[in-house]
Amino acid sequence: MRIKNYVLSLFIMVVILFSMDPITVFADSPITSTDFYRAYIDVNIVKKAKEKGIIDQEIADYLHSSTNPIDVKAAVINALGWTCDGKSNAKSYVNFIYSSDIDKLDIDPLSGDEIFCISYLMALDDYFNVNEAVSLMEKAYKKNNTSFTIAIIRSIIKGQAVMSNNWGMIWTNTSSVLKDKTLVKEMRQEAIDIIVEYMQLYEKYSTDTTITTNRIWGSNRYDTSAKICEQGWNQSDYVVIASGEDFPDSLSAAPLAKKYNAPILLNAHDRLLPQVSSEIDRLQAKHAILVGGLASLSSEVENAIKTKGLDTVRLSGQTRYETSIEIAKKIGTSNGVIVTTGEDYADALSIAPVAGKLQMPIILAQKDILNSMQKKFIAENTIPKTYVLGYTDIISDDVALKFPNVQRIVGENKYVRNLNIINTFSNEIDFSKPILASSKNFPDALSGSALATLNNSPIFLISSSSYNGYLESSNNSSISTLLGNNNVDTLYTLGGNASISDDTLNDIVNKIKAVKTIK
């Protein structure tokens, strides 16, 4: 029966392909036509896998070992190959390694790499039915969302799943991986080229305008902060704790969070909140960095964190400006610095993702004067580039020109500056997973800035009313045009309806789809 299904499906596929484009008549399917193991045939274990075609204890042990590189593991599985009547390598692997039946194995405690191996083996074993393999690969990707190898194999399996009804998505999925700047590209370029050569056959059919929306919110700012942490981190040695009651001390925290791949958790002034304590436990954190002085986070908060066994340090100064300098010392200036007002939060949060990725400290400044600590910092550090946010009515030339090699990023209001900042650094940003945050308050965007730096995502500031004559609809149109031209995949919205309404979100999504359709 399997052979009959294979022959029938292949016949139909060839007829359809030939009727649409004779160039692609030799194409088969994502699983069976991406034999990238050829780029690794010089690796002994890959060669053995190709010769045997069936998993044995040696191959299983290699796949299971956490010391072996993920791209070679993928090549080994790819080399084991497929047959039209199916294989059972996934079942054998689970039996070899876990002494268990595959349908009884508890997947959740396994690492992302382990789940990846099982999923890819399953997909090759029965490429007619890959739904379970897709489900497992999503779990692997969630546990290790920075691996290019996992992401590209995920796109292959997802492409296989939509083979019968949506050819365009085969290329769309792969294209989003190739454009994802957050991924660590461990796979050999020759292997990538083999995959892309096949997947690109479907580019001309890619008309998909689907946008996934993901609203992250809780009953208050602290719950939302915890939910953002849960979205981005399964484990983290470090956590950054910041005040949820006021913004000044925390505006410079995003580059610090990125330096340690840590979330930013908002906390009340006088006690360690249960939401924060639970996230610390879930993350298995070992170190906590408190941002701001005792007026921001009390000694009771600090002592409660220490009681949980975390190594705790506090970065603070007498003022918000001095606190930003203390954080800047931890980041360093080798990639440049960012100078922005300490009187408002919008500009600092707009540039936070880029500051995090490029490890440029955010230095808060008053409009017309630098204090002695700031002057000393400039004198003692080599600063190759300075980005100053805003016109001279926000940061005067008297202040800006105290820094070397200045470039201003301006705009008549915070919304225009938000977009101008993003456009200035567009080559450093991954637009596939943008974040929308309310411009009316700081907490959601502050917590979200750590998630944005984790994924190299931009943060767009959204308003539900006019701002100095700059209407929300106009801002939404500009955002939608930018995202529609940059292949947005998942749109994250921070906070509930009170922060960004469903109507506003739907308006933005519909405008993005319209741009993608025209494109």
Coordinates of C-alpha atoms in Angstrom, one line a residue:
M1 CA 0.0 0.0 0.0
R2 CA 2.8 2.4 0.8
I3 CA 4.5 1.8 -2.6
K4 CA 1.2 2.4 -4.3
N5 CA 0.7 5.7 -2.4
Y6 CA 4.2 6.7 -3.3
V7 CA 3.8 6.0 -7.0
L8 CA 0.5 7.7 -7.2
S9 CA 1.6 10.8 -5.3
L10 CA 4.8 11.1 -7.4
F11 CA 2.8 10.7 -10.6
I12 CA 0.4 13.4 -9.6
M13 CA 3.2 15.7 -8.5
V14 CA 5.1 15.3 -11.7
V15 CA 2.0 16.0 -13.8
I16 CA 1.2 19.1 -11.8
L17 CA 4.8 20.3 -11.8
F18 CA 5.1 19.8 -15.5
S19 CA 1.9 21.7 -16.2
M20 CA 3.2 24.6 -14.2
D21 CA 6.9 24.7 -15.0
P22 CA 8.8 22.0 -16.9
I23 CA 12.0 23.1 -15.2
T24 CA 10.8 21.5 -11.9
V25 CA 9.6 18.2 -13.2
F26 CA 12.6 16.4 -11.5
A27 CA 11.7 17.8 -8.1
D28 CA 10.4 15.3 -5.5
S29 CA 9.9 16.6 -2.0
P30 CA 11.8 18.5 0.7
I31 CA 12.6 15.4 2.7
T32 CA 13.8 13.3 -0.2
S33 CA 15.5 15.9 -2.4
T34 CA 17.8 17.7 0.1
D35 CA 20.7 15.2 0.4
F36 CA 23.1 17.7 2.0
Y37 CA 25.0 14.9 3.7
R38 CA 27.2 15.0 0.5
A39 CA 28.8 18.2 2.0
Y40 CA 29.9 16.1 5.0
I41 CA 30.9 12.8 3.3
D42 CA 34.5 13.4 4.4
V43 CA 33.4 12.9 8.0
N44 CA 33.8 9.2 8.9
I45 CA 30.5 8.8 10.8
V46 CA 28.5 10.3 8.0
K47 CA 30.2 8.0 5.5
K48 CA 29.3 5.0 7.7
A49 CA 25.7 6.2 8.0
K50 CA 25.4 6.4 4.2
E51 CA 26.8 2.9 3.7
K52 CA 24.6 1.3 6.4
G53 CA 21.3 3.2 5.9
I54 CA 20.2 1.7 9.2
I55 CA 21.1 3.1 12.6
D56 CA 23.3 1.0 14.9
Q57 CA 24.6 1.5 18.4
E58 CA 27.7 3.5 17.2
I59 CA 25.6 5.9 15.2
A60 CA 23.0 6.2 18.0
D61 CA 25.7 7.0 20.5
Y62 CA 27.1 9.7 18.2
L63 CA 23.8 11.3 17.7
H64 CA 23.1 11.2 21.5
S65 CA 26.4 12.7 22.6
S66 CA 26.1 16.4 23.6
T67 CA 29.8 17.0 22.5
N68 CA 29.2 16.3 18.9
P69 CA 28.2 19.2 16.6
I70 CA 24.5 19.5 15.6
D71 CA 25.3 20.0 11.9
V72 CA 27.2 16.7 11.7
K73 CA 24.4 15.0 13.5
A74 CA 21.9 16.3 11.0
A75 CA 24.2 15.1 8.2
V76 CA 24.4 11.6 9.7
I77 CA 20.6 11.4 9.9
N78 CA 20.3 12.8 6.3
A79 CA 22.8 10.1 5.2
L80 CA 20.8 7.3 6.7
G81 CA 18.2 8.3 4.1
W82 CA 14.7 7.2 3.3
T83 CA 12.9 4.5 1.2
C84 CA 9.5 4.6 -0.3
D85 CA 8.4 1.8 1.9
G86 CA 9.7 3.4 5.1
K87 CA 12.3 2.9 7.8
S88 CA 12.3 2.6 11.5
N89 CA 15.5 4.4 12.5
A90 CA 13.7 6.7 15.0
K91 CA 12.3 3.7 16.9
S92 CA 15.7 2.0 16.9
Y93 CA 17.4 5.1 18.1
V94 CA 15.0 5.5 21.0
N95 CA 15.5 1.9 21.9
F96 CA 19.3 2.0 21.7
I97 CA 19.6 5.2 23.8
Y98 CA 16.6 5.2 26.2
S99 CA 15.7 1.5 26.2
S100 CA 12.1 2.6 25.6
D101 CA 9.4 2.4 23.0
I102 CA 9.2 5.6 21.1
D103 CA 5.5 6.1 21.9
K104 CA 6.2 5.8 25.7
L105 CA 9.2 8.1 25.8
D106 CA 8.8 11.3 27.9
I107 CA 10.0 14.0 25.5
D108 CA 9.8 17.1 27.7
P109 CA 13.0 16.5 29.8
L110 CA 15.1 16.0 26.7
S111 CA 17.4 18.6 25.3
G112 CA 16.7 20.5 22.1
D113 CA 19.4 18.5 20.3
E114 CA 18.0 15.2 21.5
I115 CA 14.4 16.0 20.4
F116 CA 15.8 17.3 17.0
C117 CA 17.5 13.9 16.3
I118 CA 14.3 12.0 17.1
S119 CA 12.2 14.3 15.0
Y120 CA 14.4 14.3 11.9
L121 CA 14.7 10.5 12.1
M122 CA 10.9 10.2 12.2
A123 CA 10.5 12.5 9.2
L124 CA 12.9 10.5 7.1
D125 CA 11.3 7.2 8.3
D126 CA 7.8 8.1 7.1
Y127 CA 7.9 11.2 4.9
F128 CA 4.3 10.7 3.9
N129 CA 3.2 11.5 7.5
V130 CA 5.3 14.1 9.1
N131 CA 2.8 15.8 11.5
E132 CA 4.3 14.2 14.6
A133 CA 7.8 15.0 13.4
V134 CA 6.7 18.6 12.9
S135 CA 5.3 18.8 16.5
L136 CA 8.6 17.4 17.9
M137 CA 10.7 19.7 15.8
E138 CA 8.8 22.7 17.2
K139 CA 9.7 21.6 20.7
A140 CA 13.3 21.2 19.6
Y141 CA 13.3 24.7 18.1
K142 CA 11.8 26.2 21.2
K143 CA 14.5 24.8 23.3
N144 CA 17.3 25.8 20.9
N145 CA 16.1 28.7 18.8
T146 CA 19.5 30.0 17.9
S147 CA 20.7 26.9 15.9
F148 CA 20.7 27.4 12.2
T149 CA 20.8 23.7 11.7
I150 CA 17.6 23.0 13.7
A151 CA 15.9 26.0 12.0
I152 CA 16.7 24.9 8.5
I153 CA 15.7 21.2 9.1
R154 CA 12.6 22.5 10.7
S155 CA 11.8 24.4 7.5
I156 CA 12.4 21.2 5.4
I157 CA 10.0 19.2 7.5
K158 CA 7.4 21.9 7.6
G159 CA 7.8 22.2 3.8
Q160 CA 7.1 18.5 3.6
A161 CA 3.9 18.9 5.7
V162 CA 2.5 21.5 3.3
M163 CA 3.7 19.8 0.1
S164 CA 0.2 18.8 -1.0
N165 CA -1.6 22.1 -0.6
N166 CA 0.8 25.1 -0.3
W167 CA 4.0 25.1 -2.4
G168 CA 4.7 28.7 -1.7
M169 CA 5.2 28.1 2.0
I170 CA 8.0 25.6 1.3
W171 CA 10.2 28.6 0.2
T172 CA 8.7 31.1 2.6
N173 CA 9.7 28.9 5.6
T174 CA 13.2 28.5 4.3
S175 CA 13.6 32.1 3.3
S176 CA 12.7 33.2 6.9
V177 CA 15.5 31.0 8.2
L178 CA 18.1 32.4 5.8
K179 CA 17.1 36.0 6.8
D180 CA 17.2 35.2 10.6
K181 CA 20.2 37.1 11.9
T182 CA 19.8 35.6 15.4
L183 CA 20.8 32.1 14.2
V184 CA 24.3 30.6 14.7
K185 CA 25.2 29.3 11.3
E186 CA 27.0 26.0 12.2
M187 CA 26.1 24.2 9.0
R188 CA 28.7 24.1 6.1
Q189 CA 27.9 26.5 3.3
E190 CA 27.9 23.7 0.7
A191 CA 25.2 21.9 2.7
I192 CA 23.1 25.1 2.9
D193 CA 23.5 25.5 -0.9
I194 CA 22.2 22.0 -1.5
I195 CA 19.1 22.6 0.6
V196 CA 18.5 26.0 -0.9
E197 CA 18.9 24.9 -4.5
Y198 CA 15.9 22.6 -4.1
M199 CA 13.7 24.7 -1.8
Q200 CA 14.2 27.7 -4.1
L201 CA 12.3 25.9 -6.8
Y202 CA 9.1 27.0 -5.0
E203 CA 10.0 30.6 -4.6
K204 CA 7.7 31.7 -7.5
Y205 CA 4.7 30.2 -5.8
S206 CA 5.3 32.0 -2.5
T207 CA 2.3 34.4 -2.1
D208 CA 1.7 33.6 1.5
T209 CA 0.5 36.6 3.6
T210 CA 0.0 34.7 6.9
I211 CA 1.1 36.6 10.0
T212 CA 1.0 34.9 13.4
T213 CA 0.2 37.2 16.2
N214 CA 1.3 36.5 19.8
R215 CA 0.1 38.7 22.6
I216 CA 2.2 38.4 25.7
W217 CA 0.4 39.8 28.7
G218 CA -0.6 39.4 32.3
S219 CA -2.9 41.0 34.8
N220 CA -0.4 43.7 35.6
R221 CA 3.1 44.9 34.5
Y222 CA 4.8 42.3 36.8
D223 CA 2.8 39.4 35.4
T224 CA 3.5 40.6 31.8
S225 CA 7.2 40.9 32.6
A226 CA 7.2 37.3 33.9
K227 CA 5.3 36.1 30.8
I228 CA 7.8 37.8 28.5
C229 CA 10.6 36.0 30.4
E230 CA 8.8 32.7 30.0
Q231 CA 8.4 33.4 26.2
G232 CA 12.1 33.9 25.7
W233 CA 14.1 31.9 28.2
N234 CA 14.0 28.2 29.2
Q235 CA 17.1 28.6 31.4
S236 CA 19.4 31.5 32.2
D237 CA 22.3 31.7 34.6
Y238 CA 21.7 35.5 34.9
V239 CA 18.7 37.6 35.6
V240 CA 18.5 41.4 35.5
I241 CA 16.1 42.9 38.1
A242 CA 14.7 46.4 37.5
S243 CA 12.1 48.6 39.0
G244 CA 8.6 48.4 37.7
E245 CA 7.6 51.6 39.4
D246 CA 9.8 54.1 37.5
F247 CA 12.0 54.0 34.5
P248 CA 15.2 56.1 34.9
D249 CA 17.6 53.6 36.4
S250 CA 16.5 50.8 34.1
L251 CA 16.7 52.5 30.6
S252 CA 20.3 51.3 30.1
A253 CA 19.6 47.7 31.1
A254 CA 19.0 46.1 27.6
P255 CA 22.7 45.9 26.5
L256 CA 23.5 44.5 30.0
A257 CA 20.8 41.9 29.6
K258 CA 22.1 40.9 26.2
K259 CA 25.7 40.7 27.5
Y260 CA 24.6 37.9 29.8
N261 CA 21.7 36.5 27.6
A262 CA 19.5 37.4 30.6
P263 CA 15.8 38.5 30.9
I264 CA 14.8 41.7 32.5
L265 CA 12.4 41.0 35.4
L266 CA 10.4 44.0 36.8
N267 CA 10.0 44.0 40.6
A268 CA 8.3 46.3 43.2
H269 CA 10.5 48.5 45.4
D270 CA 10.0 47.0 48.8
R271 CA 9.7 43.2 48.4
L272 CA 10.6 40.3 46.1
L273 CA 7.5 39.5 44.1
P274 CA 6.3 35.9 43.8
Q275 CA 6.3 36.2 40.0
V276 CA 9.9 37.2 40.0
S277 CA 10.9 34.5 42.6
S278 CA 9.1 31.8 40.5
E279 CA 10.9 32.9 37.3
I280 CA 14.3 32.8 39.1
D281 CA 13.5 29.3 40.2
R282 CA 12.3 28.2 36.8
L283 CA 15.4 29.6 35.0
Q284 CA 17.7 28.0 37.6
A285 CA 19.5 31.3 37.8
K286 CA 22.7 31.6 39.6
H287 CA 23.4 35.4 39.3
A288 CA 21.3 38.4 39.8
I289 CA 22.1 42.0 38.7
L290 CA 20.0 44.7 40.4
V291 CA 19.8 47.9 38.4
G292 CA 19.4 51.1 40.4
G293 CA 19.9 52.2 44.0
L294 CA 17.9 51.6 47.1
A295 CA 15.2 54.0 46.0
S296 CA 14.5 51.7 43.0
L297 CA 15.0 48.3 44.7
S298 CA 15.2 48.1 48.4
S299 CA 17.7 46.1 50.5
E300 CA 14.8 43.8 51.4
V301 CA 14.6 42.8 47.7
E302 CA 18.3 42.3 47.5
N303 CA 18.4 40.2 50.6
A304 CA 15.5 38.0 49.5
I305 CA 17.4 37.3 46.2
K306 CA 20.6 36.5 48.1
T307 CA 18.6 34.1 50.4
K308 CA 17.6 32.2 47.3
G309 CA 21.3 31.5 46.8
L310 CA 22.1 33.8 43.9
D311 CA 25.3 35.8 43.6
T312 CA 24.0 39.3 43.6
V313 CA 25.5 42.6 42.5
R314 CA 23.9 46.1 42.3
L315 CA 24.8 48.6 39.6
S316 CA 23.8 52.1 40.7
G317 CA 24.8 55.7 41.0
Q318 CA 23.6 58.8 42.9
T319 CA 21.4 59.7 39.8
R320 CA 20.0 58.0 36.8
Y321 CA 22.9 59.5 34.8
E322 CA 25.5 58.0 37.0
T323 CA 23.7 54.6 37.0
S324 CA 23.9 54.6 33.2
I325 CA 27.6 55.2 33.4
E326 CA 28.1 52.3 35.9
I327 CA 26.3 50.0 33.4
A328 CA 28.3 51.5 30.5
K329 CA 31.5 50.4 32.3
K330 CA 30.3 46.8 32.2
I331 CA 29.5 47.0 28.5
G332 CA 32.6 48.9 27.2
T333 CA 32.8 51.4 24.4
S334 CA 34.7 49.4 21.7
N335 CA 31.6 49.4 19.4
G336 CA 30.6 53.0 20.2
V337 CA 28.0 54.5 22.6
I338 CA 24.4 55.8 22.4
V339 CA 23.5 59.1 24.1
T340 CA 19.8 59.8 24.8
T341 CA 17.7 61.8 27.2
G342 CA 17.1 60.6 30.7
E343 CA 13.8 62.5 30.9
D344 CA 11.8 60.1 28.8
Y345 CA 12.0 56.4 28.0
A346 CA 10.9 56.2 24.4
D347 CA 14.2 56.8 22.6
A348 CA 16.2 54.5 24.8
L349 CA 13.7 51.7 24.4
S350 CA 13.6 52.2 20.6
I351 CA 17.3 51.7 20.3
A352 CA 17.6 49.0 23.0
P353 CA 17.6 46.0 20.6
V354 CA 20.4 47.4 18.5
A355 CA 22.3 48.6 21.6
G356 CA 22.0 45.0 22.9
K357 CA 23.2 43.3 19.7
L358 CA 26.1 45.7 19.1
Q359 CA 26.9 45.9 22.7
M360 CA 26.8 49.7 22.8
P361 CA 26.0 51.2 26.2
I362 CA 23.1 53.6 26.5
I363 CA 24.3 56.8 28.3
L364 CA 21.6 59.0 29.7
A365 CA 22.2 62.7 29.5
Q366 CA 20.6 66.0 30.4
K367 CA 19.9 68.4 27.6
D368 CA 22.5 71.0 28.3
I369 CA 25.1 69.6 30.7
L370 CA 27.3 66.6 31.5
N371 CA 28.2 65.8 35.0
S372 CA 31.8 65.2 36.2
M373 CA 31.3 61.4 36.1
Q374 CA 30.2 61.5 32.5
K375 CA 33.1 63.7 31.5
K376 CA 35.5 61.4 33.2
F377 CA 34.0 58.4 31.4
I378 CA 34.5 60.1 28.0
A379 CA 38.1 61.0 28.8
E380 CA 39.1 57.5 30.0
N381 CA 37.5 55.5 27.1
T382 CA 38.1 55.2 23.4
I383 CA 34.8 55.8 21.7
P384 CA 34.9 55.2 17.9
K385 CA 31.3 56.3 17.3
T386 CA 28.5 58.1 19.1
Y387 CA 24.8 58.0 18.2
V388 CA 22.9 60.9 19.7
L389 CA 19.1 60.5 19.7
G390 CA 17.0 63.6 19.0
Y391 CA 17.4 67.2 17.8
T392 CA 19.2 69.8 19.9
D393 CA 16.0 70.5 21.9
I394 CA 16.5 67.1 23.4
I395 CA 20.3 66.8 23.5
S396 CA 22.1 70.1 22.9
D397 CA 25.3 70.4 20.8
D398 CA 27.0 71.5 24.0
V399 CA 26.5 67.9 25.3
A400 CA 26.6 66.0 22.0
L401 CA 29.9 67.4 20.8
K402 CA 31.6 66.4 24.0
F403 CA 31.5 62.9 22.5
P404 CA 33.6 61.9 19.5
N405 CA 32.4 61.1 15.9
V406 CA 28.7 62.1 16.5
Q407 CA 25.8 61.0 14.3
R408 CA 22.4 62.3 15.3
I409 CA 19.2 60.2 14.7
V410 CA 16.3 62.7 14.7
G411 CA 12.6 63.0 14.2
E412 CA 9.9 65.5 15.2
N413 CA 8.5 63.2 17.8
K414 CA 9.2 59.8 19.5
Y415 CA 7.2 57.9 16.8
V416 CA 9.2 59.3 13.9
R417 CA 12.5 58.8 15.9
N418 CA 11.4 55.2 16.6
L419 CA 11.1 54.4 12.9
N420 CA 14.2 56.4 12.0
I421 CA 16.3 54.5 14.6
I422 CA 15.0 51.2 13.2
N423 CA 15.7 52.2 9.6
T424 CA 19.2 53.5 10.5
F425 CA 20.1 50.0 11.9
S426 CA 18.0 47.9 9.6
N427 CA 20.9 45.7 8.5
E428 CA 21.4 44.7 12.2
I429 CA 17.7 43.8 12.7
D430 CA 15.7 40.7 12.1
F431 CA 12.2 41.8 11.0
S432 CA 10.6 38.4 11.1
K433 CA 9.6 38.7 14.8
P434 CA 8.9 42.4 15.5
I435 CA 7.6 43.6 18.8
L436 CA 4.8 46.1 19.4
A437 CA 4.8 48.0 22.7
S438 CA 2.7 50.8 24.0
S439 CA 4.3 54.2 23.9
K440 CA 2.2 55.4 26.8
N441 CA 4.0 53.6 29.5
F442 CA 7.5 52.1 30.0
P443 CA 7.1 48.7 31.8
D444 CA 6.1 46.4 28.9
A445 CA 8.7 47.9 26.5
L446 CA 11.4 47.7 29.2
S447 CA 10.8 44.0 29.8
G448 CA 10.3 43.4 26.1
S449 CA 13.7 45.1 25.3
A450 CA 15.5 42.1 26.6
L451 CA 13.3 39.8 24.5
A452 CA 14.0 42.0 21.5
T453 CA 17.8 41.9 22.1
L454 CA 17.6 38.1 22.4
N455 CA 16.0 37.8 18.9
N456 CA 17.5 40.9 17.3
S457 CA 13.9 42.1 16.9
P458 CA 12.8 45.7 16.5
I459 CA 10.5 47.4 19.0
F460 CA 7.8 49.5 17.5
L461 CA 6.1 52.1 19.7
I462 CA 2.3 52.2 19.3
S463 CA -0.1 54.9 20.4
S464 CA -3.9 54.8 20.6
S465 CA -4.2 58.6 20.1
S466 CA -2.6 61.5 18.3
Y467 CA 0.8 62.7 19.4
N468 CA 1.8 66.3 18.4
G469 CA -0.5 65.9 15.4
Y470 CA 1.1 62.6 14.3
L471 CA -1.9 60.3 14.2
E472 CA -1.8 56.6 15.1
S473 CA -3.1 55.6 11.7
S474 CA -0.2 57.3 10.0
N475 CA 2.3 55.6 12.4
N476 CA 0.6 52.3 11.8
S477 CA 0.9 52.7 8.1
S478 CA 4.6 53.4 8.3
I479 CA 5.2 50.4 10.5
S480 CA 3.0 48.2 8.3
T481 CA 4.9 49.3 5.1
L482 CA 8.2 48.6 6.7
L483 CA 7.2 45.2 8.0
G484 CA 5.4 44.2 4.9
N485 CA 8.5 44.7 2.9
N486 CA 10.6 42.7 5.3
N487 CA 8.8 39.4 5.5
V488 CA 7.3 39.5 9.0
D489 CA 6.4 36.1 10.3
T490 CA 5.3 36.5 13.9
L491 CA 4.1 39.8 15.4
Y492 CA 4.5 40.0 19.2
T493 CA 2.3 42.4 21.1
L494 CA 3.2 43.3 24.7
G495 CA 0.4 43.9 27.2
G496 CA -3.3 43.5 27.1
N497 CA -6.1 45.4 25.3
A498 CA -5.5 48.4 27.7
S499 CA -2.0 48.7 26.3
I500 CA -2.6 48.0 22.6
S501 CA -6.2 47.3 21.5
D502 CA -7.2 44.4 19.3
D503 CA -8.5 46.9 16.8
T504 CA -5.1 48.6 16.6
L505 CA -3.4 45.3 16.3
N506 CA -5.8 44.1 13.6
D507 CA -5.3 47.3 11.7
I508 CA -1.6 46.9 11.6
V509 CA -1.8 43.2 10.6
N510 CA -4.2 44.0 7.8
K511 CA -2.0 46.8 6.5
I512 CA 1.0 44.5 6.6
K513 CA -0.9 41.8 4.6
A514 CA -1.9 44.4 2.0
V515 CA 1.7 45.5 1.5
K516 CA 2.9 41.8 1.2
T517 CA 0.1 41.1 -1.3
I518 CA 1.1 44.1 -3.5
K519 CA 4.8 43.1 -3.1

